[in-house]
Coordinates of N, CA and C in Angstrom, one line a residue:
M506 N -2.2 -68.6 68.9 CA -1.6 -68.8 67.6 C -2.5 -69.8 66.9
K507 N -2.5 -69.6 65.6 CA -3.4 -70.5 64.7 C -2.6 -71.0 63.5
D508 N -2.8 -72.3 63.2 CA -2.1 -72.8 62.0 C -3.0 -72.5 60.8
L509 N -2.4 -71.8 59.9 CA -3.1 -71.4 58.6 C -2.7 -72.3 57.5
S510 N -2.2 -73.5 57.7 CA -1.8 -74.5 56.7 C -0.5 -74.0 56.0
I511 N -0.2 -74.6 54.9 CA 1.0 -74.4 54.1 C 1.0 -73.0 53.5
L512 N 2.1 -72.3 53.7 CA 2.3 -71.0 53.2 C 2.3 -71.0 51.7
K513 N 1.5 -70.1 51.0 CA 1.5 -70.0 49.6 C 1.9 -68.6 49.1
Y514 N 1.5 -67.6 49.9 CA 1.7 -66.2 49.5 C 1.8 -65.4 50.7
F515 N 2.9 -64.6 50.8 CA 3.2 -63.8 52.0 C 3.9 -62.5 51.6
L516 N 3.4 -61.3 51.9 CA 4.0 -60.1 51.6 C 4.5 -59.9 50.2
G517 N 3.7 -60.4 49.3 CA 4.0 -60.3 47.9 C 4.9 -61.3 47.3
I518 N 5.3 -62.3 48.2 CA 6.2 -63.3 47.8 C 5.4 -64.6 47.6
E519 N 5.5 -65.3 46.4 CA 4.9 -66.5 46.2 C 5.8 -67.6 46.7
V520 N 5.2 -68.6 47.4 CA 5.9 -69.7 48.0 C 5.4 -71.0 47.4
A521 N 6.2 -71.8 46.8 CA 5.8 -73.1 46.2 C 6.6 -74.2 46.8
H522 N 6.0 -75.2 47.4 CA 6.6 -76.3 48.0 C 6.7 -77.5 47.0
S523 N 7.8 -78.2 47.0 CA 7.9 -79.3 46.1 C 8.9 -80.3 46.8
Q524 N 9.2 -81.4 46.1 CA 10.2 -82.4 46.6 C 11.6 -81.8 46.6
Q525 N 11.8 -80.9 45.7 CA 13.2 -80.3 45.6 C 13.4 -79.3 46.7
G526 N 12.4 -78.6 47.2 CA 12.5 -77.7 48.3 C 11.4 -76.6 48.2
I527 N 11.8 -75.4 48.6 CA 10.8 -74.3 48.6 C 11.3 -73.2 47.6
F528 N 10.4 -72.9 46.7 CA 10.7 -71.9 45.7 C 10.0 -70.6 46.0
L529 N 10.8 -69.5 46.0 CA 10.3 -68.1 46.3 C 10.4 -67.3 45.1
S530 N 9.3 -66.6 44.7 CA 9.3 -65.7 43.6 C 8.3 -64.6 43.8
R531 N 8.4 -63.6 42.9 CA 7.5 -62.4 42.9 C 6.9 -62.3 41.6
R532 N 6.5 -63.4 41.0 CA 5.9 -63.4 39.6 C 4.7 -62.5 39.5
K533 N 3.7 -62.7 40.4 CA 2.5 -61.9 40.3 C 2.8 -60.4 40.4
Y534 N 3.7 -60.0 41.3 CA 4.1 -58.6 41.4 C 4.7 -58.1 40.2
T535 N 5.6 -58.9 39.6 CA 6.3 -58.5 38.4 C 5.3 -58.3 37.2
L536 N 4.4 -59.3 37.1 CA 3.4 -59.2 36.0 C 2.5 -58.0 36.2
D537 N 2.2 -57.6 37.5 CA 1.4 -56.4 37.7 C 2.1 -55.1 37.3
I538 N 3.4 -55.1 37.6 CA 4.2 -53.9 37.1 C 4.2 -53.8 35.6
I539 N 4.4 -54.9 34.9 CA 4.4 -54.9 33.5 C 3.1 -54.5 32.9
S540 N 2.0 -54.9 33.5 CA 0.7 -54.5 33.1 C 0.4 -53.1 33.3
E541 N 0.8 -52.6 34.5 CA 0.5 -51.2 34.9 C 1.3 -50.2 34.0
T542 N 2.5 -50.6 33.5 CA 3.3 -49.7 32.6 C 2.9 -49.9 31.1
S543 N 1.9 -50.7 30.8 CA 1.4 -51.0 29.5 C 2.5 -51.6 28.6
L544 N 3.3 -52.5 29.2 CA 4.4 -53.1 28.4 C 4.2 -54.6 28.1
L545 N 2.9 -55.0 28.2 CA 2.6 -56.4 28.0 C 3.0 -56.9 26.6
G546 N 2.9 -56.0 25.6 CA 3.2 -56.3 24.2 C 4.6 -55.9 23.8
A547 N 5.4 -55.4 24.7 CA 6.8 -54.9 24.4 C 7.7 -56.1 24.4
K548 N 8.8 -56.0 23.6 CA 9.8 -57.0 23.5 C 10.7 -56.9 24.8
P549 N 11.0 -58.1 25.4 CA 11.8 -58.1 26.6 C 13.2 -57.6 26.3
A550 N 13.8 -57.0 27.2 CA 15.2 -56.6 27.1 C 16.1 -57.6 27.7
A551 N 17.3 -57.9 27.1 CA 18.2 -58.9 27.5 C 19.0 -58.4 28.8
F552 N 19.2 -57.1 29.0 CA 19.9 -56.6 30.1 C 19.1 -55.4 30.7
P553 N 19.2 -55.1 32.0 CA 18.4 -54.0 32.5 C 18.8 -52.6 32.0
L554 N 20.1 -52.5 31.6 CA 20.5 -51.2 31.0 C 21.5 -51.5 29.9
E555 N 21.6 -50.5 29.0 CA 22.6 -50.7 27.9 C 24.0 -50.4 28.5
Q556 N 25.0 -51.0 27.9 CA 26.3 -50.8 28.3 C 26.7 -49.4 28.3
N557 N 27.4 -48.9 29.3 CA 27.9 -47.5 29.4 C 26.8 -46.5 29.4
H558 N 25.6 -46.8 29.8 CA 24.5 -45.9 29.9 C 24.7 -45.0 31.1
H559 N 24.5 -43.7 30.9 CA 24.6 -42.7 32.0 C 23.4 -41.9 32.1
L560 N 23.0 -41.6 33.4 CA 21.8 -40.8 33.6 C 22.2 -39.3 33.8
G561 N 23.4 -39.0 33.7 CA 23.8 -37.6 33.9 C 24.5 -37.4 35.2
S562 N 25.4 -36.4 35.3 CA 26.2 -36.2 36.5 C 25.4 -35.8 37.7
S563 N 24.3 -35.1 37.5 CA 23.5 -34.7 38.7 C 22.5 -35.7 39.1
D564 N 22.5 -36.8 38.4 CA 21.5 -37.9 38.7 C 22.1 -39.0 39.5
N565 N 23.4 -39.0 39.8 CA 24.1 -40.1 40.5 C 24.0 -41.4 39.7
T566 N 23.8 -42.5 40.4 CA 23.9 -43.8 39.7 C 22.6 -44.4 39.4
V567 N 22.6 -45.4 38.5 CA 21.3 -46.0 38.1 C 20.6 -46.6 39.3
R568 N 21.3 -47.1 40.3 CA 20.6 -47.8 41.4 C 19.8 -46.8 42.2
R569 N 20.0 -45.5 42.0 CA 19.2 -44.4 42.7 C 18.2 -43.9 41.8
C570 N 17.9 -44.5 40.7 CA 16.9 -44.1 39.7 C 15.5 -43.9 40.4
R571 N 15.2 -44.8 41.3 CA 13.9 -44.8 42.0 C 13.7 -43.5 42.8
T572 N 14.8 -42.9 43.2 CA 14.7 -41.6 43.9 C 14.0 -40.5 43.1
F573 N 14.1 -40.6 41.8 CA 13.6 -39.6 41.0 C 12.2 -39.9 40.3
M574 N 11.6 -41.0 40.7 CA 10.4 -41.5 40.1 C 9.2 -40.6 40.5
H575 N 9.3 -39.8 41.5 CA 8.1 -38.9 41.9 C 8.0 -37.8 40.9
A576 N 9.1 -37.4 40.2 CA 9.1 -36.4 39.2 C 10.2 -36.7 38.2
P577 N 10.0 -37.8 37.4 CA 11.1 -38.3 36.6 C 11.3 -37.4 35.3
R578 N 12.6 -37.3 35.0 CA 12.9 -36.7 33.7 C 12.9 -37.8 32.6
F579 N 13.0 -37.4 31.4 CA 12.9 -38.4 30.3 C 13.9 -39.6 30.5
D580 N 15.2 -39.2 30.9 CA 16.2 -40.3 31.1 C 15.8 -41.2 32.2
H581 N 15.3 -40.7 33.3 CA 14.9 -41.6 34.4 C 13.7 -42.5 33.9
W582 N 12.8 -42.0 33.2 CA 11.6 -42.7 32.8 C 12.0 -43.8 31.9
T583 N 12.8 -43.5 30.9 CA 13.2 -44.5 29.9 C 14.0 -45.6 30.6
T584 N 14.9 -45.2 31.5 CA 15.6 -46.2 32.3 C 14.7 -47.2 33.1
A585 N 13.7 -46.6 33.7 CA 12.8 -47.4 34.5 C 12.0 -48.4 33.6
L586 N 11.6 -47.9 32.4 CA 10.9 -48.7 31.5 C 11.8 -49.9 31.0
R587 N 13.0 -49.6 30.8 CA 13.9 -50.6 30.3 C 14.1 -51.7 31.4
V588 N 14.2 -51.3 32.6 CA 14.3 -52.3 33.7 C 13.0 -53.2 33.7
V589 N 11.8 -52.6 33.5 CA 10.6 -53.4 33.4 C 10.6 -54.3 32.3
K590 N 11.1 -53.9 31.1 CA 11.2 -54.8 29.9 C 12.2 -55.9 30.2
Y591 N 13.2 -55.7 31.0 CA 14.1 -56.7 31.4 C 13.4 -57.7 32.3
L592 N 12.6 -57.3 33.2 CA 11.8 -58.2 34.1 C 10.8 -59.0 33.3
K593 N 10.3 -58.4 32.2 CA 9.4 -59.1 31.4 C 10.0 -60.4 30.8
G594 N 11.3 -60.4 30.6 CA 11.9 -61.6 30.0 C 12.0 -62.8 31.0
S595 N 11.8 -62.6 32.3 CA 11.8 -63.7 33.2 C 11.0 -63.4 34.5
P596 N 9.7 -63.2 34.3 CA 8.9 -62.8 35.5 C 8.8 -63.9 36.6
G597 N 9.1 -65.1 36.3 CA 9.0 -66.2 37.3 C 10.3 -66.5 37.9
Q598 N 11.3 -65.7 37.7 CA 12.6 -65.9 38.3 C 12.5 -65.9 39.8
G599 N 13.2 -66.7 40.5 CA 13.1 -66.8 41.9 C 14.3 -67.5 42.6
I600 N 14.1 -67.9 43.8 CA 15.1 -68.5 44.6 C 14.6 -69.9 45.0
L601 N 15.4 -70.9 44.8 CA 15.0 -72.3 45.3 C 15.9 -72.6 46.5
L602 N 15.2 -72.8 47.6 CA 15.9 -73.3 48.8 C 15.7 -74.8 48.8
K603 N 16.8 -75.5 48.5 CA 16.8 -76.9 48.3 C 16.6 -77.6 49.7
S604 N 15.8 -78.7 49.7 CA 15.6 -79.4 50.9 C 16.7 -80.5 51.2
A605 N 17.4 -80.9 50.1 CA 18.3 -81.9 50.2 C 19.7 -81.5 50.7
C606 N 19.9 -80.2 51.0 CA 21.3 -79.8 51.4 C 21.1 -78.8 52.5
S607 N 22.3 -78.6 53.2 CA 22.2 -77.5 54.2 C 22.2 -76.2 53.6
L608 N 21.7 -75.2 54.2 CA 21.6 -73.8 53.7 C 22.9 -73.1 53.8
H609 N 23.5 -72.8 52.6 CA 24.7 -72.0 52.5 C 24.4 -70.9 51.5
L610 N 24.1 -69.8 52.0 CA 23.7 -68.7 51.1 C 24.9 -67.9 50.6
T611 N 25.0 -67.8 49.2 CA 26.1 -67.1 48.6 C 25.4 -66.0 47.7
G612 N 25.9 -64.8 47.7 CA 25.4 -63.8 46.9 C 26.4 -63.3 45.8
W613 N 25.9 -63.0 44.6 CA 26.8 -62.6 43.6 C 26.3 -61.2 43.1
C614 N 27.2 -60.4 42.7 CA 26.8 -59.0 42.2 C 27.6 -58.7 41.0
D615 N 27.0 -58.3 39.9 CA 27.7 -58.0 38.7 C 27.6 -56.5 38.5
S616 N 28.1 -55.7 39.5 CA 28.1 -54.3 39.3 C 29.5 -53.7 39.3
D617 N 29.6 -52.6 38.7 CA 31.0 -52.0 38.5 C 30.9 -50.6 39.2
W618 N 31.1 -50.6 40.5 CA 31.0 -49.3 41.3 C 32.2 -48.5 41.0
V619 N 33.3 -49.0 40.5 CA 34.5 -48.2 40.3 C 34.4 -47.3 39.1
S620 N 33.5 -47.7 38.2 CA 33.4 -46.8 37.0 C 32.5 -45.6 37.2
C621 N 31.9 -45.5 38.3 CA 31.0 -44.3 38.6 C 31.9 -43.1 38.9
P622 N 31.8 -42.1 38.1 CA 32.7 -40.9 38.2 C 32.4 -40.1 39.5
L623 N 31.2 -40.3 40.1 CA 30.8 -39.5 41.2 C 31.2 -40.1 42.6
T624 N 31.2 -41.4 42.7 CA 31.4 -42.0 44.0 C 32.7 -42.8 44.1
R625 N 33.5 -42.9 43.1 CA 34.8 -43.7 43.3 C 35.8 -42.9 44.0

C-alpha cells in the first residue's frame, strides 16, 4: 500500500480540506456537462422543473427521464436541458463534512410522489 498524500479528486468528486472540515463537490463534472450541452451562455433556472410539468403518461416520472436519453423525444430533451440550466446556477454546490462535530447524516427530499397519477 502506498500513501498518495491528501486526497483532492476521486471518482469525479472534488475534495477540499479546510479548518472547517472536508468539502465534497462535483463542480468540474457539472461545468463539463454545461459546456457539452452548449449552455454556458444560458440563463440559469431557479428550479429543475416548472411546477406541474408532466412528461406524458407513457413516460412515467421525471426521475426516470434519463431512461429515455438514448432516443429522447422533445419533452425529454427540454426537461434534461432545464435540469442542466438549474445546475448552472450553483455548480459548486456540495457537502461539508464538519470536523468540529460528530457525523449525523440527515437527508431531505422535496418530492411529491403522491401527485404521480401512474404510481400512487
